[in-house]
mmCIF file of C-alpha atoms and ligand atoms in Angstrom:
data_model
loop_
_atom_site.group_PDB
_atom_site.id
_atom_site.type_symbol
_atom_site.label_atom_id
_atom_site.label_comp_id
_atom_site.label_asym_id
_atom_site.label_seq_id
_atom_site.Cartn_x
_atom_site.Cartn_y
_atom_site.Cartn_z
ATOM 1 C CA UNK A 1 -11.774 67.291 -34.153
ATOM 2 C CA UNK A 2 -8.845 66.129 -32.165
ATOM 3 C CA UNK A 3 -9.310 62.585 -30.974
ATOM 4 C CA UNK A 4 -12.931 62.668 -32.069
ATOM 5 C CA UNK A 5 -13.057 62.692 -36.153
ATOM 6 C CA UNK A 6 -10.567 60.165 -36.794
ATOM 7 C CA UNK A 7 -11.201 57.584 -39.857
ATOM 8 C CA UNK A 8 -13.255 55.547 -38.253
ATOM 9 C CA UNK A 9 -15.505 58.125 -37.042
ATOM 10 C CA UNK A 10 -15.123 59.103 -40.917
ATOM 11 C CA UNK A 11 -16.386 55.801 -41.877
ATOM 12 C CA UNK A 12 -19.691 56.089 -39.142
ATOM 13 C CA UNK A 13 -20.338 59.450 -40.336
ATOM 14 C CA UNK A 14 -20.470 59.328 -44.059
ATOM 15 C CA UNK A 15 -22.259 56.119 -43.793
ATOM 16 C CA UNK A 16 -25.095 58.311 -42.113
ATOM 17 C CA UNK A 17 -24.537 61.201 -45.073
ATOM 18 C CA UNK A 18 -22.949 60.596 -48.478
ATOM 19 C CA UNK A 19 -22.687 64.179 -48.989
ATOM 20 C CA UNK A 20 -21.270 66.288 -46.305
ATOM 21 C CA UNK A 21 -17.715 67.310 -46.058
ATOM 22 C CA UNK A 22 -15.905 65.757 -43.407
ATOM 23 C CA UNK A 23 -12.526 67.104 -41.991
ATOM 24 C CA UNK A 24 -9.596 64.982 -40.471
ATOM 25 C CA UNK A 25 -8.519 66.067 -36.865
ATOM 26 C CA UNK A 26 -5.912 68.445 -37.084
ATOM 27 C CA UNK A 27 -2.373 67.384 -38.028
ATOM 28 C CA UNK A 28 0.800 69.485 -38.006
ATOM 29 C CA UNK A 29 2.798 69.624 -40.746
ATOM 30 C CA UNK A 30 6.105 68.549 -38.791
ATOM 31 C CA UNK A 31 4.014 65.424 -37.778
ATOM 32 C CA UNK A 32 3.243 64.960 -41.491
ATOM 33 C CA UNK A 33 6.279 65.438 -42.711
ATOM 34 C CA UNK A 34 8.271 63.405 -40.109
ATOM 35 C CA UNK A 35 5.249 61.045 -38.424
ATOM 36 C CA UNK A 36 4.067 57.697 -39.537
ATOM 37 C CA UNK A 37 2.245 58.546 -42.514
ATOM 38 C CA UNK A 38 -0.065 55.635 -42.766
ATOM 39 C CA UNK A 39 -1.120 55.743 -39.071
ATOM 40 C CA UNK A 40 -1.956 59.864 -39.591
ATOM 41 C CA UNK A 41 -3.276 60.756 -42.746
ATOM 42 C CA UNK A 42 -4.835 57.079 -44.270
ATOM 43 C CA UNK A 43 -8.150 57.193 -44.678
ATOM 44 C CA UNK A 44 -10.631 55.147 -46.276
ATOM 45 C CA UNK A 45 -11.815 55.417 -50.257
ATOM 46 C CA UNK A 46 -15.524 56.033 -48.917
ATOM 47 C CA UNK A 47 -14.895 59.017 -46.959
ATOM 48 C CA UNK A 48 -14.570 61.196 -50.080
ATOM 49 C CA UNK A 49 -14.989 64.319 -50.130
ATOM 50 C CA UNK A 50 -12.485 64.693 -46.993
ATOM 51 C CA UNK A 51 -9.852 67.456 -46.167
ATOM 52 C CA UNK A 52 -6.882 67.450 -44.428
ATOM 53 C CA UNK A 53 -6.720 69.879 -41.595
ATOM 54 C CA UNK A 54 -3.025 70.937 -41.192
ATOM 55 C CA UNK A 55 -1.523 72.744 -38.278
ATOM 56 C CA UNK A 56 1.617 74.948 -38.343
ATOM 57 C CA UNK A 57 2.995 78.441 -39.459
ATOM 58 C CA UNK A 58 5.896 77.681 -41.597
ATOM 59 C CA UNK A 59 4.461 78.002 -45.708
ATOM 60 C CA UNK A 60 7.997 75.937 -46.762
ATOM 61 C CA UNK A 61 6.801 73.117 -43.706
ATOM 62 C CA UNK A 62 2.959 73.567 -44.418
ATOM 63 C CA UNK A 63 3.504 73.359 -48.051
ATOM 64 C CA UNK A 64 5.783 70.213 -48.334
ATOM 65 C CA UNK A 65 2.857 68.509 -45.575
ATOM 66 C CA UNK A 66 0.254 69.651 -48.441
ATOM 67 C CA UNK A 67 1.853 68.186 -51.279
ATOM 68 C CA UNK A 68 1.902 64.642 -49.095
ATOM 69 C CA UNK A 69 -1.589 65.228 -47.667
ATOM 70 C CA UNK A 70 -2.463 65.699 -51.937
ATOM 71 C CA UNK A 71 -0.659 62.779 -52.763
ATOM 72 C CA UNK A 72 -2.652 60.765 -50.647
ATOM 73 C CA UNK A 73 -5.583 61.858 -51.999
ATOM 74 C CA UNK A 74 -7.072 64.186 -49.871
ATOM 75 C CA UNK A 75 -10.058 66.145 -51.670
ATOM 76 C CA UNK A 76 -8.882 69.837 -49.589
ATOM 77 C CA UNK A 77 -6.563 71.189 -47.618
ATOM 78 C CA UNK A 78 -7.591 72.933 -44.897
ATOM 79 C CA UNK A 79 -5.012 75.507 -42.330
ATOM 80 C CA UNK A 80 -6.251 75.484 -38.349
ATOM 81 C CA UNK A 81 -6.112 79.122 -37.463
ATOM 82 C CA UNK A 82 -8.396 78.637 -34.526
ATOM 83 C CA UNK A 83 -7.505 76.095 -32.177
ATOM 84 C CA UNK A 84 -6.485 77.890 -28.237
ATOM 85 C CA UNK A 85 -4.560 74.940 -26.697
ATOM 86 C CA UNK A 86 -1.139 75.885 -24.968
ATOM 87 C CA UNK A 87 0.671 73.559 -26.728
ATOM 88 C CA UNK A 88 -0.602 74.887 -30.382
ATOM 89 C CA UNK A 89 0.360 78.231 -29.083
ATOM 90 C CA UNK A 90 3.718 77.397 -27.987
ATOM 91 C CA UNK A 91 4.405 76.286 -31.774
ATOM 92 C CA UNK A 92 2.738 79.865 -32.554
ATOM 93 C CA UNK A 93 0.578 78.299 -34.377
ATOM 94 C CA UNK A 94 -3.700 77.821 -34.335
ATOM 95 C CA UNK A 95 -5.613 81.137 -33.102
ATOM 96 C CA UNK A 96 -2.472 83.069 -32.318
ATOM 97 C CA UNK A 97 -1.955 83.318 -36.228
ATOM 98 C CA UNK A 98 -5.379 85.550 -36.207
ATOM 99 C CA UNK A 99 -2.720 88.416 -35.237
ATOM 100 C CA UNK A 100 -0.138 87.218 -37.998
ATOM 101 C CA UNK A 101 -2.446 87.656 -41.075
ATOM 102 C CA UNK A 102 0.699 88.079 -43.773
ATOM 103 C CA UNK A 103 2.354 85.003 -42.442
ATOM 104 C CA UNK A 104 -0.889 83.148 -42.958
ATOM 105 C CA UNK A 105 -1.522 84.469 -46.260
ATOM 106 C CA UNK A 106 2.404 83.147 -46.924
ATOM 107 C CA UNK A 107 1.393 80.137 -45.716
ATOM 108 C CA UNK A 108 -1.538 79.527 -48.221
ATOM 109 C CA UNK A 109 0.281 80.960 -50.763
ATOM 110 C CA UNK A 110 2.776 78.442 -50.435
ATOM 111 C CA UNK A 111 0.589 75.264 -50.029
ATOM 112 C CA UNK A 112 -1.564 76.149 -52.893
ATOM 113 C CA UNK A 113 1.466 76.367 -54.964
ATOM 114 C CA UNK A 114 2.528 72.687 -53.684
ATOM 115 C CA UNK A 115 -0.997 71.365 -54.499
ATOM 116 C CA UNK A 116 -3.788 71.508 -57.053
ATOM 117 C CA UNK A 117 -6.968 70.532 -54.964
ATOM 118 C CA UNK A 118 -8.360 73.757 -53.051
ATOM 119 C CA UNK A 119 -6.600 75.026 -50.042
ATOM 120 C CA UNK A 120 -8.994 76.621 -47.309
ATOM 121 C CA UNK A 121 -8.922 78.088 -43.781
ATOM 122 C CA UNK A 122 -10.645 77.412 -40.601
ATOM 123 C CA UNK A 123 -10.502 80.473 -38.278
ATOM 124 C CA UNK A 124 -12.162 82.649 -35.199
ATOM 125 C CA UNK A 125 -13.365 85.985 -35.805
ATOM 126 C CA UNK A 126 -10.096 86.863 -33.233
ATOM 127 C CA UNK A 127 -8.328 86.518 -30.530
ATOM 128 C CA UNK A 128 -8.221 88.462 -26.871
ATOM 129 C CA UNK A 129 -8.360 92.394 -27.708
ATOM 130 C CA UNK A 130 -8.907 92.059 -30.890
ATOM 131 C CA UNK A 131 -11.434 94.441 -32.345
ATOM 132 C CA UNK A 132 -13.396 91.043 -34.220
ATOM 133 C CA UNK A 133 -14.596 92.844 -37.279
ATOM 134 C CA UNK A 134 -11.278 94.553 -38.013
ATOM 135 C CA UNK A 135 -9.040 90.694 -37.256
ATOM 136 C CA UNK A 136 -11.935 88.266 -39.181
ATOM 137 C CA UNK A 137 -11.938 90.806 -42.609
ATOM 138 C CA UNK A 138 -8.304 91.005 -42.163
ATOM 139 C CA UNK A 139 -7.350 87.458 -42.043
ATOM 140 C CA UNK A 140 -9.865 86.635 -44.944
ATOM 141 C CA UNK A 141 -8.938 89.487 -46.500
ATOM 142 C CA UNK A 142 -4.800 88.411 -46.400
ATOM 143 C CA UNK A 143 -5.707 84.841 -47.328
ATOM 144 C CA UNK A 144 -7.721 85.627 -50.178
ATOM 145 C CA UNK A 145 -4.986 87.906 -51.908
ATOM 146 C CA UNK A 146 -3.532 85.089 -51.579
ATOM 147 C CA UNK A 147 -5.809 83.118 -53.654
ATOM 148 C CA UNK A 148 -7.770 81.348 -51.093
ATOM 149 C CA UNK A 149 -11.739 81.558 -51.642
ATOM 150 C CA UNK A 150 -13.303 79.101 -48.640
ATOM 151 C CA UNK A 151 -13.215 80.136 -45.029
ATOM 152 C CA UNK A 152 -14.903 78.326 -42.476
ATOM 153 C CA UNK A 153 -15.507 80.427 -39.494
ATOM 154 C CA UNK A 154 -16.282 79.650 -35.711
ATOM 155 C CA UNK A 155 -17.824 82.812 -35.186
ATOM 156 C CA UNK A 156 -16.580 83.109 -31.586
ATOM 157 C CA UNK A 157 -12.909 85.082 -30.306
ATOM 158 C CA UNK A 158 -10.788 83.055 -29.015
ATOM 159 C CA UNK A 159 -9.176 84.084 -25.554
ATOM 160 C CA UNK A 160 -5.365 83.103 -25.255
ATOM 161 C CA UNK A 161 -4.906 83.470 -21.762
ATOM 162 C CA UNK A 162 -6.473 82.027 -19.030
ATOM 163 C CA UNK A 163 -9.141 79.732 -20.855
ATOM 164 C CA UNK A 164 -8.533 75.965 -21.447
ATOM 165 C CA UNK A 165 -9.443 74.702 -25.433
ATOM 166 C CA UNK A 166 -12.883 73.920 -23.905
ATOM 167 C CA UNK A 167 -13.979 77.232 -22.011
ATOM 168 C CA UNK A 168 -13.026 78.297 -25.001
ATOM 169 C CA UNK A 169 -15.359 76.721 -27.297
ATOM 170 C CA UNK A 170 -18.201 77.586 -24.717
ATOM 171 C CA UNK A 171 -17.559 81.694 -23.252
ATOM 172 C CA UNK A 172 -16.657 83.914 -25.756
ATOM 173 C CA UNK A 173 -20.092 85.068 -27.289
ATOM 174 C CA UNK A 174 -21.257 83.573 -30.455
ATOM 175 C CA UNK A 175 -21.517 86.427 -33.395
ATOM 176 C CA UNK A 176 -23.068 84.819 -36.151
ATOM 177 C CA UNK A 177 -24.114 87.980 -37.652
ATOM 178 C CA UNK A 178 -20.489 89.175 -38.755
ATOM 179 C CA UNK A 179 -20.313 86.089 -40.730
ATOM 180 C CA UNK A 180 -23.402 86.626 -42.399
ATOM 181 C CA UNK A 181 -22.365 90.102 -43.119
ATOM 182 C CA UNK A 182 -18.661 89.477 -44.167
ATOM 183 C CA UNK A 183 -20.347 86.660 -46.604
ATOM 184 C CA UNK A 184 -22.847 89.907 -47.639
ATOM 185 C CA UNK A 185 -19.996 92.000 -48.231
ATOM 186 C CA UNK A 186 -17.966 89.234 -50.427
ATOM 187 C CA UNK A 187 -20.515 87.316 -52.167
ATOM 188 C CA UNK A 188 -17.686 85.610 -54.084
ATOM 189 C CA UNK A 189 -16.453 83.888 -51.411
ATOM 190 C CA UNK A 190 -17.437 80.941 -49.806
ATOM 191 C CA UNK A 191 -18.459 81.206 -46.428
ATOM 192 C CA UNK A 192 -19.138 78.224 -43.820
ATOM 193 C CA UNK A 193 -19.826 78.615 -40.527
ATOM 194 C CA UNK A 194 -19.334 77.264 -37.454
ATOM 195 C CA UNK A 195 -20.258 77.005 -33.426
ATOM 196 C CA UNK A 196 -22.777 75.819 -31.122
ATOM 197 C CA UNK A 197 -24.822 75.253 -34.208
ATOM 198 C CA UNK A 198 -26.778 72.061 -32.738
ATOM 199 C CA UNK A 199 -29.631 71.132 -35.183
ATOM 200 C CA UNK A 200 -30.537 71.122 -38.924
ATOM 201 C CA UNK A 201 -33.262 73.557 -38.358
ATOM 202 C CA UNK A 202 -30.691 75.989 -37.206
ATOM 203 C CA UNK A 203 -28.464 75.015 -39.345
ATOM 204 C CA UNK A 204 -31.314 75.246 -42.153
ATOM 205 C CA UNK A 205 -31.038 78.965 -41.023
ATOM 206 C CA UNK A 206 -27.828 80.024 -41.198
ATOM 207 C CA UNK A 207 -28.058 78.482 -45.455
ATOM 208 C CA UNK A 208 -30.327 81.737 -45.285
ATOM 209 C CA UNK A 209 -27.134 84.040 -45.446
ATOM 210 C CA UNK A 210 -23.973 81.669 -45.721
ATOM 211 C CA UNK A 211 -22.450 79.351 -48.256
ATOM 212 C CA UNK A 212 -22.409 76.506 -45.894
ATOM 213 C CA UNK A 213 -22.524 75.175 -42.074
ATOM 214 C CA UNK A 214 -19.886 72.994 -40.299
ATOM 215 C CA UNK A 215 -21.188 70.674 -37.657
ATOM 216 C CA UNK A 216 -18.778 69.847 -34.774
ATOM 217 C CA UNK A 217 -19.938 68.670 -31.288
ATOM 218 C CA UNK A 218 -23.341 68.054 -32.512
ATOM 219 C CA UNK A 219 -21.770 65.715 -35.179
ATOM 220 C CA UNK A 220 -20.337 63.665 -32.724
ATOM 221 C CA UNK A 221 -22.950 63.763 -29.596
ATOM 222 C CA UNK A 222 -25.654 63.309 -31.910
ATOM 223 C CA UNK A 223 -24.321 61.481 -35.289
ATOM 224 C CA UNK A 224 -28.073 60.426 -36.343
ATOM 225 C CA UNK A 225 -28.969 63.879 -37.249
ATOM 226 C CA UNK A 226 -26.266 63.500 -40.254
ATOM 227 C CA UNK A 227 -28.748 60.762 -41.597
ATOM 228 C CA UNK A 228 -31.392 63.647 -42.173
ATOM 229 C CA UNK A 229 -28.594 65.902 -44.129
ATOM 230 C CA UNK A 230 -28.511 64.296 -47.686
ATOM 231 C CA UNK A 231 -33.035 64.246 -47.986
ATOM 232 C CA UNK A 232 -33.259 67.929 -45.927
ATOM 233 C CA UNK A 233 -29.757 69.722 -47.976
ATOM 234 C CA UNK A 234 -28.551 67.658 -50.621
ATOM 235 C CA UNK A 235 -31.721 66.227 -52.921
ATOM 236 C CA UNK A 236 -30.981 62.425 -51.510
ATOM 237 C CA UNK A 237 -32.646 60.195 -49.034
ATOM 238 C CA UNK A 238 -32.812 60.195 -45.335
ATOM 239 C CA UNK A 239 -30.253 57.596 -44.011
ATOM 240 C CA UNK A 240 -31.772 54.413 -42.323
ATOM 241 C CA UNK A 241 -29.572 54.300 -39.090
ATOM 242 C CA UNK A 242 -30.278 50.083 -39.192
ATOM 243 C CA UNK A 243 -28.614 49.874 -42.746
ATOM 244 C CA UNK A 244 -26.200 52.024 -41.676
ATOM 245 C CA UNK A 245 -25.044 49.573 -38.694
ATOM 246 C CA UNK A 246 -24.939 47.027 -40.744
ATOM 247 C CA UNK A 247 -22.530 48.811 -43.217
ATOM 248 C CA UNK A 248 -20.671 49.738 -39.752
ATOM 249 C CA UNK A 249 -20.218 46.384 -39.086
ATOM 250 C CA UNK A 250 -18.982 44.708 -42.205
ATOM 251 C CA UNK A 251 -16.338 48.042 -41.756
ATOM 252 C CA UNK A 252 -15.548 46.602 -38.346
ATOM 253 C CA UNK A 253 -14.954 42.744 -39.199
ATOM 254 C CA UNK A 254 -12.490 44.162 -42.257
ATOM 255 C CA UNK A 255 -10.264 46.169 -39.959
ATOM 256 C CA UNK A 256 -10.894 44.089 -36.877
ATOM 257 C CA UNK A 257 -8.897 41.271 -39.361
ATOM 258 C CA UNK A 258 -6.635 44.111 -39.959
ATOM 259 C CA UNK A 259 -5.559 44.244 -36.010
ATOM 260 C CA UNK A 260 -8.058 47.166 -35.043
ATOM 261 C CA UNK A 261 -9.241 47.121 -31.827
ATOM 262 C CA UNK A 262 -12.778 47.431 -31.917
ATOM 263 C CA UNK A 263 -12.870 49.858 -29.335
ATOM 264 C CA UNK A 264 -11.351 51.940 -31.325
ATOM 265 C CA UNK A 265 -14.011 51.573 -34.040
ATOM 266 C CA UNK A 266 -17.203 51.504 -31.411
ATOM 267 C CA UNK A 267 -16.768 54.328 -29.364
ATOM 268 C CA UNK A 268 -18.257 56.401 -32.083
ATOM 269 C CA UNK A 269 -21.548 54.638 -32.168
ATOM 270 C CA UNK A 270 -21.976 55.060 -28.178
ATOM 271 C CA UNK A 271 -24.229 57.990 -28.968
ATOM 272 C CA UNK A 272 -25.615 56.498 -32.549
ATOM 273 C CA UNK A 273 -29.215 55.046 -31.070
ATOM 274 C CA UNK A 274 -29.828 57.929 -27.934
ATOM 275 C CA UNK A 275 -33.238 57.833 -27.254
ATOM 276 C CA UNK A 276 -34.207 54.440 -28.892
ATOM 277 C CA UNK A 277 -34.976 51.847 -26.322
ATOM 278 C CA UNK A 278 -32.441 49.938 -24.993
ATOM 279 C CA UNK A 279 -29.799 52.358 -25.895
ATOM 280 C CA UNK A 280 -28.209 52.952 -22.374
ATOM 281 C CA UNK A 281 -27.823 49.481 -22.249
ATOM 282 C CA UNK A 282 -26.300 49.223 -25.936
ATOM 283 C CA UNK A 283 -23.816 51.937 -24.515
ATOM 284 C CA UNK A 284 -22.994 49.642 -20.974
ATOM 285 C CA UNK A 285 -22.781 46.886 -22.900
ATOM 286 C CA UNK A 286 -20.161 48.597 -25.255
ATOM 287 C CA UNK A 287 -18.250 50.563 -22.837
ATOM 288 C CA UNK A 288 -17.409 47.303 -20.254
ATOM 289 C CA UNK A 289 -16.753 44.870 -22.890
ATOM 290 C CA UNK A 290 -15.095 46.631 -26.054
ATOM 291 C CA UNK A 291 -11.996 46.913 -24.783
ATOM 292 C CA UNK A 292 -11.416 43.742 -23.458
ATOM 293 C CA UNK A 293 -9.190 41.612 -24.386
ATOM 294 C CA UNK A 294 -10.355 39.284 -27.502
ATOM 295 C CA UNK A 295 -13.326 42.122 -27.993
ATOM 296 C CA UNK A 296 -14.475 41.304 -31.243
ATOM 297 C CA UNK A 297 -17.660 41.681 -33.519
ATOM 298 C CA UNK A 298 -19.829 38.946 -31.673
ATOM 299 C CA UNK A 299 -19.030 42.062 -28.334
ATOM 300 C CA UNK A 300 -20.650 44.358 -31.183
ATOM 301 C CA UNK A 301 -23.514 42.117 -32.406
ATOM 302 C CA UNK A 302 -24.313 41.493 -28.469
ATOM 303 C CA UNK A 303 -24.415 45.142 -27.651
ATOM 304 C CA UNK A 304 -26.843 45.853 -30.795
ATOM 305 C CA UNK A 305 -29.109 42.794 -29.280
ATOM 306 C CA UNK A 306 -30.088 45.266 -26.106
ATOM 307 C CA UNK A 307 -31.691 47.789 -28.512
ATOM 308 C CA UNK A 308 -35.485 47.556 -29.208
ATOM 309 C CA UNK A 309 -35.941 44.776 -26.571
ATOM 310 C CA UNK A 310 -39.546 44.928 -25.209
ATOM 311 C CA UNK A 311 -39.038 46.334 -21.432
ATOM 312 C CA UNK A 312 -35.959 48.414 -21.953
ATOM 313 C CA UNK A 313 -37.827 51.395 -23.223
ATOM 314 C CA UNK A 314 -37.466 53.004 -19.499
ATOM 315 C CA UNK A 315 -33.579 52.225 -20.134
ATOM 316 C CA UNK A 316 -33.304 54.007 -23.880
HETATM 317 C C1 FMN B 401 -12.799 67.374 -28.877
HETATM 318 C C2 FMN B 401 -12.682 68.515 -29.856
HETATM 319 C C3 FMN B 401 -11.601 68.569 -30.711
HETATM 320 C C4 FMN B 401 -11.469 69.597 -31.640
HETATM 321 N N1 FMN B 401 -10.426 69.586 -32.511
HETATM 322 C C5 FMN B 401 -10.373 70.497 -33.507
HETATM 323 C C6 FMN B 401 -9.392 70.415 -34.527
HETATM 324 O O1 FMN B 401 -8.548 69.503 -34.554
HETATM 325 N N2 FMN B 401 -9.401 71.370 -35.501
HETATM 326 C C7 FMN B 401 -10.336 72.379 -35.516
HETATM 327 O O2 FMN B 401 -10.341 73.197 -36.441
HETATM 328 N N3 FMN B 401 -11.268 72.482 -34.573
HETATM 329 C C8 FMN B 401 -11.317 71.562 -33.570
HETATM 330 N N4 FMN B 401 -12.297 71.641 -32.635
HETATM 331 C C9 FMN B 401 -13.259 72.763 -32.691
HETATM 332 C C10 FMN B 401 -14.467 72.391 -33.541
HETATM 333 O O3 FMN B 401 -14.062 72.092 -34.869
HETATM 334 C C11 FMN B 401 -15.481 73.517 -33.605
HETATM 335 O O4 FMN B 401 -14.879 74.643 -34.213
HETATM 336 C C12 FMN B 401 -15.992 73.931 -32.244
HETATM 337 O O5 FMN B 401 -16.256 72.797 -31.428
HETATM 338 C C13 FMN B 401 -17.260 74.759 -32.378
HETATM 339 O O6 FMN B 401 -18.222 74.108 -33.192
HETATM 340 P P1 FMN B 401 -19.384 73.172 -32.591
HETATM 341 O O7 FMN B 401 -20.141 74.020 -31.592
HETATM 342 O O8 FMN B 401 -20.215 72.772 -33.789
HETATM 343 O O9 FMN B 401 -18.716 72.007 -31.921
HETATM 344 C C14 FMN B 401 -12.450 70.620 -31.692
HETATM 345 C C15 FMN B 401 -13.553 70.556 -30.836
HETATM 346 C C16 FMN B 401 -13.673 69.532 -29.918
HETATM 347 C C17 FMN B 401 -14.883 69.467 -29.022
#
């Protein structure tokens, strides 16, 4: 998720679950091809298994940005054909490709000929008129002729005009049910969905008719549910959120030597401890003194000090 999932909210997150799949933000292939490499796609060793999400609608661009994202060791490769924003559309790229399904299926064709790790797509069930059981079964339909066999679905429509990125994560209904039955109809794909999915119970639900879920907002606003995913999906333990700090911050003394700011790394714990005691005050402390100048891991270590205290529990 764009600004959200970079590698440092990697990091957080697969400290709190060693098995999920976790997805970069989305990149475009021009930025791949002609960005700073090291500040886009590097990542650390532990976040394995992670994809690259790529962004774009030319297969020659999409497939050179492929072959670098493989190179770099990326575990998947995975083509946005969801995201609204204006400026996505302007490149003609993102949920406008939902009514292009050849030149998507071109553009898997060609990055799974650059690359050898698997090469998936993230899409809505439409966009705007689109009749949503006709557009989803198409585009799946193109990109698996294409050889593609993993979709991950937000099972909303996107509308193109007239709703900003968030409106349209939020209005256009939720239809779970096509995804269940498109995964009924093509068993030998593998189906994830996605949207407004906000705990494992429901989540525990969906694994009743789909291959797998994908987390996004409730990821983020509410990380310490990922600690329950490896003991309630995978056959591990629950994560202990206090081990999992401490990982966090032997992470955040390496790259703070490194010349990361810590703000950069902390701002994906502000919602780690909600509803623990002192965890408003973890947050204040956090959000007036990490980005100070000189911020460093004693800011972090003073910040985890407000949890637990005896008297803040009014404040968690
Ligand atoms: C801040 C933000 C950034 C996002 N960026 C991306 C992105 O880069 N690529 C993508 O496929 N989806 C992106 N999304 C959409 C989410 O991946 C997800 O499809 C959507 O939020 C619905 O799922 P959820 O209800 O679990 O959050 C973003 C969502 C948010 C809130």
């Amino acid at each position: 998720m764009m600004d959200w999932t970079d590698r440092h909210c990697r990091v957080l997150h697969r400290l709190l679950c060693a098995r999920a799949r976790l997805y970069t933000e989305m990149v475009t292939a021009e930025a791949v091809i002609r960005g700073d490499r090291t500040r886009l796609l590097g990542f650390d060793p532990s976040e394995h298994p992670v994809a690259l999400q790529l962004g774009g609608a030319e297969p020659a661009r999409l497939a050179e940005a492929a072959r670098i994202g493989a190179d770099f060791g990326y575990d998947e490769i995975n083509l946005n054909v969801g995201c609204p924003s204006d400026r996505v559309q302007s490149g003609r790229f993102g949920a406008c490709l939902m009514r292009e399904p050849a030149l998507v299926a071109d553009c898997v064709a060609a990055m799974r000929a650059a690359v050898a790790i698997p090469v998936t797509v993230k899409c809505r069930l439409g966009v705007d008129d689109q009749d949503p059981d006709a557009s989803l079964r198409a585009l799946i339909d193109a990109c698996n002729a294409a050889g593609v066999t993993m979709f991950a679905v937000h099972a909303r429509k996107a509308w193109l005009a007239g709703l900003s990125p968030k409106d349209n994560r939020e209005i256009p209904p939720l239809d779970y049910g096509l995804v269940h039955r498109v995964k009924r109809e093509r068993p030998d794909l593998t189906i994830v969905v996605n949207g407004g999915i906000a705990t494992l119970d429901e989540a525990a639900t969906h694994l009743e008719h789909v291959d797998g879920v994908m987390l996004g907002r409730a990821a983020y606003h509410a990380p310490a549910i990922l600690a329950q995913v490896d003991a309630r999906f995978f056959g591990g333990t629950p994560g202990d959120i206090d081990a999992v700090t401490e990982a966090f911050c032997a992470y955040v003394s390496a790259q703070l030597a490194q010349g990361t700011p810590l703000h950069a790394m902390t701002k994906h714990m502000l919602n780690l401890y909600s509803g623990r005691p002192g965890a408003r005050l973890f947050r204040r402390h956090l959000s007036e003194n990490a980005t100070r100048p000189g911020a460093n891991l004693g800011t972090l270590r003073d910040a985890l000090a407000r949890l637990d205290r005896p008297g803040d529990r009014a404040a968690a």
